[in-house]
XYZ file of C-alpha atoms in Angstrom:
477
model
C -39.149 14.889 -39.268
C -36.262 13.352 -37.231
C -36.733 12.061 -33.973
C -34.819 13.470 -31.128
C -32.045 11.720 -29.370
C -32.914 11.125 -25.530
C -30.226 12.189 -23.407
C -31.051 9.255 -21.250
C -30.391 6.688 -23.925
C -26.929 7.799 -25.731
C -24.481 10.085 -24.461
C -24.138 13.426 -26.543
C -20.920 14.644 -28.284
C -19.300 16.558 -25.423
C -19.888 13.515 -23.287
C -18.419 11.163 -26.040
C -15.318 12.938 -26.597
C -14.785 13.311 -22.736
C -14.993 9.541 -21.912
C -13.027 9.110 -24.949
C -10.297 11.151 -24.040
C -9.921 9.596 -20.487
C -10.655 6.247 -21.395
C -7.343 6.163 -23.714
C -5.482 7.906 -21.023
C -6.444 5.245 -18.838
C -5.051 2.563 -21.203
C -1.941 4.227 -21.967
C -0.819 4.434 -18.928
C -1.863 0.381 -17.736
C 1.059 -1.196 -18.624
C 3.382 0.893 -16.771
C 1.082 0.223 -13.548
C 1.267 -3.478 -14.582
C 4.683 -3.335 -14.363
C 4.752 -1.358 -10.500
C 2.382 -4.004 -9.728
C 4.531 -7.103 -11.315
C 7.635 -5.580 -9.618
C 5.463 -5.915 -6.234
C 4.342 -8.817 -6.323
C 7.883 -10.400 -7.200
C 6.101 -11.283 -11.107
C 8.537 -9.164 -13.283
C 10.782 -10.951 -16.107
C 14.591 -10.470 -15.620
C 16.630 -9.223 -18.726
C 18.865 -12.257 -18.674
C 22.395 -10.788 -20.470
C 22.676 -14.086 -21.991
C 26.349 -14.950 -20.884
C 26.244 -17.055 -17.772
C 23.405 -18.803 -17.761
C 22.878 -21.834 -19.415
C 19.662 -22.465 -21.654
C 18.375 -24.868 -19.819
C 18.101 -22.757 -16.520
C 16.547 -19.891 -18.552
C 13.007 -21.340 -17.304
C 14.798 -20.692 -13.290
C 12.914 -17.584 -12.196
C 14.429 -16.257 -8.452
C 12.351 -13.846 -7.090
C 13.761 -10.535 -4.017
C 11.114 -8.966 -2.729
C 13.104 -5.546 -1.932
C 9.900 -3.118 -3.919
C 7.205 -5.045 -1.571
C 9.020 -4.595 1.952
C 9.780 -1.052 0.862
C 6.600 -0.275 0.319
C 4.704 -2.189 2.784
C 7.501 -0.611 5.328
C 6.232 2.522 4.852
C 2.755 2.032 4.489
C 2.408 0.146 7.797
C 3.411 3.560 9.588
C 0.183 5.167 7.859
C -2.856 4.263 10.036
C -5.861 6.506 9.533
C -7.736 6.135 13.332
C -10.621 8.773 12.878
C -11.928 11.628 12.201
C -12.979 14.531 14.056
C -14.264 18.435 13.762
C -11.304 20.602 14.614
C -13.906 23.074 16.625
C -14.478 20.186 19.437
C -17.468 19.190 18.608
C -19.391 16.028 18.539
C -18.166 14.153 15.280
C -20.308 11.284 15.910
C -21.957 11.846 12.478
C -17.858 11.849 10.614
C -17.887 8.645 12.199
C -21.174 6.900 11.518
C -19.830 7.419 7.777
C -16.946 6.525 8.379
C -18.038 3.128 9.864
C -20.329 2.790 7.403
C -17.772 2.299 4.499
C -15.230 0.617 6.434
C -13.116 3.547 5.888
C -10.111 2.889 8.328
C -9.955 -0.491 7.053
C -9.726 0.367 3.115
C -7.710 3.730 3.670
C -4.883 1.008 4.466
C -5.614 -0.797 1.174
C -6.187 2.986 -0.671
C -2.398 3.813 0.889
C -0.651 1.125 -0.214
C -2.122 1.156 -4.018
C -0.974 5.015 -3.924
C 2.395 4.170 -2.805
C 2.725 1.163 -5.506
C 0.932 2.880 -8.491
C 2.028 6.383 -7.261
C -2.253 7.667 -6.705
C -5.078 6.377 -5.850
C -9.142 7.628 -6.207
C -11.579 8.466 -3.814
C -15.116 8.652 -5.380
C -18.626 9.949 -3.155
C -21.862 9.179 -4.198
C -25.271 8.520 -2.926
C -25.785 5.216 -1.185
C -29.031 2.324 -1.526
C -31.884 3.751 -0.268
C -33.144 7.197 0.919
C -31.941 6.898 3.884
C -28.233 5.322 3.388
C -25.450 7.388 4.353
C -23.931 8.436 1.982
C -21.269 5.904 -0.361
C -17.254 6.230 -0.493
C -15.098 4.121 -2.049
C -11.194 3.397 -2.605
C -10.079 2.851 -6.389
C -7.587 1.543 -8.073
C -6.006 3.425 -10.984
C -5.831 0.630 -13.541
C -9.643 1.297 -13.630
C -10.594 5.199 -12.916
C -8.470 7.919 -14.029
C -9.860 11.526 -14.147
C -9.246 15.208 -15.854
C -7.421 17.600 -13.723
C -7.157 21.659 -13.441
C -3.973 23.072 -12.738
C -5.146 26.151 -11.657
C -8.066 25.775 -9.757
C -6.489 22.464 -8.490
C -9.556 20.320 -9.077
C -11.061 17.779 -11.432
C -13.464 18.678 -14.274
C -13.874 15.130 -15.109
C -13.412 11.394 -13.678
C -14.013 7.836 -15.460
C -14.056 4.551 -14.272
C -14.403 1.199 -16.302
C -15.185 -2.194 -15.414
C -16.997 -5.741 -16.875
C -19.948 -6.688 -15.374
C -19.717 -3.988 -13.181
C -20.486 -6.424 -10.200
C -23.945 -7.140 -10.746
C -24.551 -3.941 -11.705
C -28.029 -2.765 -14.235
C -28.105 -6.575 -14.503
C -25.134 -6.986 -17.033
C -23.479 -10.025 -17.795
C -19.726 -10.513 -17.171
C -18.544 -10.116 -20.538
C -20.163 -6.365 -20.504
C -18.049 -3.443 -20.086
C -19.490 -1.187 -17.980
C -17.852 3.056 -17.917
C -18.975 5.220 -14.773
C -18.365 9.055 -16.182
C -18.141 11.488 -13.398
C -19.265 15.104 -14.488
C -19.899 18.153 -12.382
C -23.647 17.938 -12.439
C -24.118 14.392 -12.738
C -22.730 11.276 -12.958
C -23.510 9.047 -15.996
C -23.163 5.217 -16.826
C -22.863 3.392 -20.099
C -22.272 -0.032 -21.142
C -20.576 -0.866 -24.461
C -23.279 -1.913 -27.463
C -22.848 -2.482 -30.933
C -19.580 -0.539 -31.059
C -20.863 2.705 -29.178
C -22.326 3.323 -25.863
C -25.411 2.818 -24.687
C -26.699 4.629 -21.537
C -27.977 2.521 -18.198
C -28.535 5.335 -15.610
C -27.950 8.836 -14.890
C -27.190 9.878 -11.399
C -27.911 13.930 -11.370
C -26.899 15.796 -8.188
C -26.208 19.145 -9.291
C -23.346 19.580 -6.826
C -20.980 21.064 -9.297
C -17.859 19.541 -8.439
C -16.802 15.959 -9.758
C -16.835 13.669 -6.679
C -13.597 12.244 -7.076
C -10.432 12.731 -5.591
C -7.288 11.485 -6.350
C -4.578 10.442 -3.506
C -1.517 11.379 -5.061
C 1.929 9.991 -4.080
C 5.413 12.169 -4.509
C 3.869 14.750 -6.461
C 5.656 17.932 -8.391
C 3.953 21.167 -9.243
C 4.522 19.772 -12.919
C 3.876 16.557 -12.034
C 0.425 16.555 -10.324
C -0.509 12.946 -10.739
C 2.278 11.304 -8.837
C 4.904 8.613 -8.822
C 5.380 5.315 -7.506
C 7.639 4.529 -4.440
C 8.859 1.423 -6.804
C 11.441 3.612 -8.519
C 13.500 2.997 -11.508
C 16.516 2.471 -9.673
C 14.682 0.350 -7.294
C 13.868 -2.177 -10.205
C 17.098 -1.760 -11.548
C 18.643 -2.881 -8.221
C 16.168 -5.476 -7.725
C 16.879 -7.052 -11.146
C 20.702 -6.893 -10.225
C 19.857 -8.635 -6.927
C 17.357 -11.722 -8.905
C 20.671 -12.147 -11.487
C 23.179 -12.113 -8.453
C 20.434 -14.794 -6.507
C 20.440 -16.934 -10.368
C 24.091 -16.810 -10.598
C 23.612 -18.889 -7.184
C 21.652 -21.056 -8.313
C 23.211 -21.468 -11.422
C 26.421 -22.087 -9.573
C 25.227 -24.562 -7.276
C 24.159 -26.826 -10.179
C 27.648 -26.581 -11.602
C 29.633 -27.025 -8.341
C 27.317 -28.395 -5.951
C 30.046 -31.149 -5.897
C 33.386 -30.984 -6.287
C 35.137 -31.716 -9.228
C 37.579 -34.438 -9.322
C 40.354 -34.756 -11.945
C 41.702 -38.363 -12.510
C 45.212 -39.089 -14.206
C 46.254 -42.324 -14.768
C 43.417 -44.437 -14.645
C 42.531 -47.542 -17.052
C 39.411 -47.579 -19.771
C 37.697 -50.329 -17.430
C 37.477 -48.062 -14.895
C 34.803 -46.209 -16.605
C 32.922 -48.865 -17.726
C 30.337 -51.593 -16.616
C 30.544 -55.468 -16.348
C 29.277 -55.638 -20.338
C 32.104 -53.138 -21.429
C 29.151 -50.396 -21.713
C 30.357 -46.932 -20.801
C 28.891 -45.876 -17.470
C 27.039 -42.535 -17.146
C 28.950 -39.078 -15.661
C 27.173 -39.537 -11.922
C 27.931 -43.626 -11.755
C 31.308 -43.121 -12.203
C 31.653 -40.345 -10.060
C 29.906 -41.986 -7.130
C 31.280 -45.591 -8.371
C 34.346 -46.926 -9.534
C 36.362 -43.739 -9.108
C 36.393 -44.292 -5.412
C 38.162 -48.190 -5.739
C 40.235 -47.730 -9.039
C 42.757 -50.597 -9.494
C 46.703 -50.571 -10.263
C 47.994 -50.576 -14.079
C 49.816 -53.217 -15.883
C 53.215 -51.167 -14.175
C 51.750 -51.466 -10.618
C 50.956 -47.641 -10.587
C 47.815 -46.574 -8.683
C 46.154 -43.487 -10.670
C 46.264 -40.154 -9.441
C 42.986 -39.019 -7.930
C 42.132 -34.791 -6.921
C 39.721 -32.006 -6.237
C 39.140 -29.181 -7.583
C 38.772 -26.205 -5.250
C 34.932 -26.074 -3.911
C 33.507 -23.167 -5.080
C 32.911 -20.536 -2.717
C 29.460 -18.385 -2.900
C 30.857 -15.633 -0.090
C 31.785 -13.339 -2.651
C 28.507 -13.923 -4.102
C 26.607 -13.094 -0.760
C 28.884 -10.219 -0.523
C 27.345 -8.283 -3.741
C 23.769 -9.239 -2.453
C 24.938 -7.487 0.847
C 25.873 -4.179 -0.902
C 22.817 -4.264 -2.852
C 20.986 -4.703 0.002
C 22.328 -1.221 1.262
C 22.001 0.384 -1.882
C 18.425 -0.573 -1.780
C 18.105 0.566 1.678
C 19.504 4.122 0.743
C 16.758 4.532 -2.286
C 13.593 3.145 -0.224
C 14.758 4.647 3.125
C 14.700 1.985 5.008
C 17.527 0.840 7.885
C 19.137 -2.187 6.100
C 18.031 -4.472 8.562
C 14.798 -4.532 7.092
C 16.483 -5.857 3.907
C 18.327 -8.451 5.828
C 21.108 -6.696 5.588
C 23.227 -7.473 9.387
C 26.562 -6.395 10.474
C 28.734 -8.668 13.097
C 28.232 -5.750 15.832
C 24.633 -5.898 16.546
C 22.701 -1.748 16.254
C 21.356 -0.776 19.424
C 17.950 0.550 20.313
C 19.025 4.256 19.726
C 20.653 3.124 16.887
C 18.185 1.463 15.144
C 15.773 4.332 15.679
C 17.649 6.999 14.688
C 18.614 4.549 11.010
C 14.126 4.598 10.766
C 14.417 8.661 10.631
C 14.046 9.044 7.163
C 11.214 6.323 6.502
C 9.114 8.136 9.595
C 9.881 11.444 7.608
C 8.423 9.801 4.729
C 5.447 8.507 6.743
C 5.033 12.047 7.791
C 4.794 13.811 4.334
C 2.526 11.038 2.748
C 0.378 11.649 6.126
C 0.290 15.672 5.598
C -0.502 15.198 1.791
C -3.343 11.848 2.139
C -5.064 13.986 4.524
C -5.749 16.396 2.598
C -7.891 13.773 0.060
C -9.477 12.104 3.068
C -10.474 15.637 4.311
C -12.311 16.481 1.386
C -14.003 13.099 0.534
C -15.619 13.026 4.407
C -16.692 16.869 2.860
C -18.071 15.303 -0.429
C -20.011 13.161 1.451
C -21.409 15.262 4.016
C -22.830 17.065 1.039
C -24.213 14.495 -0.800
C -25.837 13.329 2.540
C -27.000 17.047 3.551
C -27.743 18.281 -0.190
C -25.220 21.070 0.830
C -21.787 21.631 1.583
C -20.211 21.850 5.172
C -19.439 25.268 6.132
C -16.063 26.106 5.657
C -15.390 27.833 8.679
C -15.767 23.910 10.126
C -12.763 22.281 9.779
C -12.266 18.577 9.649
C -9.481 16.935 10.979
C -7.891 13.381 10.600
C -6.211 11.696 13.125
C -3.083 9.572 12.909
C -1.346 7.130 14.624
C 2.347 8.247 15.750
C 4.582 6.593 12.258
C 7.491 6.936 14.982
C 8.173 4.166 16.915
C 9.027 5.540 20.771
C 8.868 3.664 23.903
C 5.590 4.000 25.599
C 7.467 5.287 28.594
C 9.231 8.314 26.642
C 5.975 9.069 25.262
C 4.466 9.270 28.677
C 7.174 11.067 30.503
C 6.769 13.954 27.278
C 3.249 13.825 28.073
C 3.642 14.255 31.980
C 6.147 16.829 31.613
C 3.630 19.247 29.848
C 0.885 18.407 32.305
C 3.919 19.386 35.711
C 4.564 22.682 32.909
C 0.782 23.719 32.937
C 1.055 23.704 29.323
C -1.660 21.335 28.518
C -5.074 19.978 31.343
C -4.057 16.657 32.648
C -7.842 15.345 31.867
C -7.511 16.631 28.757
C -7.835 14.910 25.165
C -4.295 15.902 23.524
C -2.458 14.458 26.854
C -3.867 10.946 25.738
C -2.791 11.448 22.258
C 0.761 12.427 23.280
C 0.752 9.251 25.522
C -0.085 7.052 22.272
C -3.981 5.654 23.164
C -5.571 4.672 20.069
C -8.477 6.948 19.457
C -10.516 3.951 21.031
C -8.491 3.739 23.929
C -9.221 7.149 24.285
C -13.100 7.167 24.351
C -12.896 4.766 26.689
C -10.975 6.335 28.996
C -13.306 9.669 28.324
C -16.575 7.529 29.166
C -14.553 5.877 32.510
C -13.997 9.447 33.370
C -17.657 10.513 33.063
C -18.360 7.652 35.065
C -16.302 8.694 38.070
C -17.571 12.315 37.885
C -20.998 10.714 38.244
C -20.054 8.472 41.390
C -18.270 11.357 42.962
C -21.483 13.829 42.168
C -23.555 10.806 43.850
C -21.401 11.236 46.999
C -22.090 14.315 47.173
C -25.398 14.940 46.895
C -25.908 11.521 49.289
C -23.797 13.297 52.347
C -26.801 16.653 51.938
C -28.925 14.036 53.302
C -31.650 15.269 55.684
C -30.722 15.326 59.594
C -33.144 11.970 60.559
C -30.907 10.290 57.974
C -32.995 10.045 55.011
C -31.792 10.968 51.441
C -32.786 14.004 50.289
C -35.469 13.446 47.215
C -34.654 16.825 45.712
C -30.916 15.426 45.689
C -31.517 11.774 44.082
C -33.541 13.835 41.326
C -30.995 15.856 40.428
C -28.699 12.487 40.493
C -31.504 11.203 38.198
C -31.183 14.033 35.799
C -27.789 13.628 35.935
């Protein structure tokens, strides 16, 4: 008689070949995220051609940080403020989730992992305690990667790997720790003895897997997204480093100028003792007081032309452009300046195709941050929202217009009786932060009250004395 494997101590086969299959899809593709990530942080190895610089400068490392600013650039523009229920309703409960996983604080750090790696993941699940709200977190794709559908648009499967796992089932740092993400329930496993052993099983029957991927410049054939640090970004960023070691190089060589003497004596290159004198002694020494030959001749002392690093400078400059063309960015940004200075007009109308940019990643990452605030309303609630309740995200402007044009644009639809002047949306337009905005909401409750106090204070009674009926209903109120 065999004994029965317990599905809570070893996963079975299905399970096995699932985390298999994603867990060497996550390693294949770590090295090329490495590399995004070296090439942002400034860490990547330039292919030295091996003509121009000398082998002992080949330890000189000069660093551009083009790929960073690029990105950064455009990820600054992306600020999730809040989220709200598109019917008008009170989305205080979006927001106590919200708030409780910092989620405007690590969307930023979700965003700009998206735009370096090309995606990101968003994964939902219950939080400590019965009565937690409910847990979201942002991660990175050099540890989760997941299974997706093409046709139903959705992901059948999700894995995430770790060591330790944080404290985690009380393993020890050297553990490594998987987190399998199934429609019905989500399982974890620590490696044992060459296998994997089992720790928990989270079972919540929702029938979806809870994780979402933020995908950056996707194609219908390419669902999973690519990286704002293109090739020809780190092709023109390794140009740039060579140009920037040539410099270097260069200054070494002809940091001062050469001299050529013709004519001179033996002695004039050597010491009291006859010894030779080193290259720098006798450039800084004797050369500058040499004596007359036997004929009475003095020697002939010159200079090499200086060399000149303009023309150097002048290929950083176009490369600077170039690089402002692929990350669309105005070229200032790159340090890239021109003799006449842009103006104000000019300079915004150069950041039209980054706010474009900001735009489309906006349209596409709210779609992901839609539908984890739905995951977790449902793991909260133990069903889903109803779908004729739409959430909505809300933005800050990735344009940069003067407070006073955004103003007059609002005040112009208010005089056009197009929008209510106390209304939300005029705010908006006007650029308040969504906090600016509930303030000035609860400041206009507060002067509704004080006028509804005059009011009902002038129906006093004739002797003079406050009507009680009146300071009830101000009571209520």
């Amino acid at each position: 008689m065999t004994t029965p494997t317990l599905p809570l101590l070893s996963l079975s086969d299905d399970e096995l070949g699932i985390l298999t299959m994603l867990r060497s899809d996550l390693l294949s593709q770590r090295f090329k995220l490495e590399l995004f990530d070296a090439y942002f942080n400034g860490e990547q190895i330039i292919r030295d051609l091996g003509i121009s610089i000398p082998p002992q400068l080949k330890s000189l490392h000069t660093v551009i940080g083009w790929p960073r600013i690029g990105v950064e650039a455009l990820e600054q523009r992306l600020d999730l403020e809040a989220f709200r229920w598109a019917d008008g309703s009170d989305s205080s409960d979006l927001l106590e989730i919200a708030e409780a996983n910092d989620w405007f604080d690590e969307a930023s750090l979700g965003h700009l992992d998206a735009l370096t790696y090309g995606r990101e993941y968003m994964a939902a699940g219950s939080g400590e305690g019965p009565d937690a709200p409910p847990l979201v977190t942002f991660e990175s794709p050099l540890d989760m990667t997941l299974a997706w559908d093409a046709r139903l648009r959705i992901s059948t499967s999700a894995l995430r790997e770790c060591r330790g796992g944080g404290g985690t089932f009380g393993l020890s740092p050297e553990q490594r720790l998987v987190t399998l993400y199934l429609p019905m329930q989500t399982v974890y496993a620590v490696e044992a003895d060459g296998g994997w052993e089992v720790v928990d099983r989270d079972v919540h029957n929702l029938g979806v897997v809870p994780v979402l991927r933020m995908a950056n410049r996707q194609r219908t054939a390419d669902r999973i997204g690519r990286s704002e640090i293109t090739p020809e970004v780190m092709s023109i960023t390794d140009a740039a480093c060579r140009r920037l070691m040539g410099i270097e190089v260069a200054s070494e060589f002809f940091g001062a100028p050469q001299r050529y003497i013709l004519g001179a004596s033996e002695s004039a290159f050597q010491d009291a003792e006859g010894n030779a004198k080193s290259a720098w002694e006798t450039y800084i020494g004797r050369v500058l007081a040499l004596e007359r030959d036997e004929d009475g001749n003095v020697p002939t002392v010159g200079a090499f032309t200086a060399h000149d690093p303009s023309g150097q400078t002048k290929i950083i400059d176009l490369y600077a452009r170039i690089m402002a063309t692929q990350l669309g960015l105005p070229p200032h940004m790159l340090g890239y300046t021109s003799d006449n200075p842009a103006s104000a007009d000019a300079i915004r109308s150069s950041e039209g195709m980054l706010v474009k940019k900001a735009e489309r990643r906006i349209r596409r990452f709210s779609a992901t941050h839609r539908e984890a605030m739905r995951l977790a309303l449902w793991i909260r609630d133990g069903e889903p929202p109803e779908k004729n309740r739409r959430i909505e995200t809300v933005w800050r402007n990735p344009a940069t217009p003067t407070i006073a044009a955004q103003t007059d644009a609002a005040v112009k639809m208010v005089q056009a009786g197009i929008l209510p002047a106390d209304g939300d949306v005029v705010l908006e337009m006007a650029g308040l932060t969504e906090d600016q905005r509930q303030r000035v909401a609860a400041e206009r409750r507060r002067a509704r009250g004080a006028d509804l106090v005059r009011q009902l204070t002038a129906l006093s009674s004739p002797d003079g004395q406050p009507d009680t009926g009146a300071a009830d209903a101000v009571a209520g109120v």
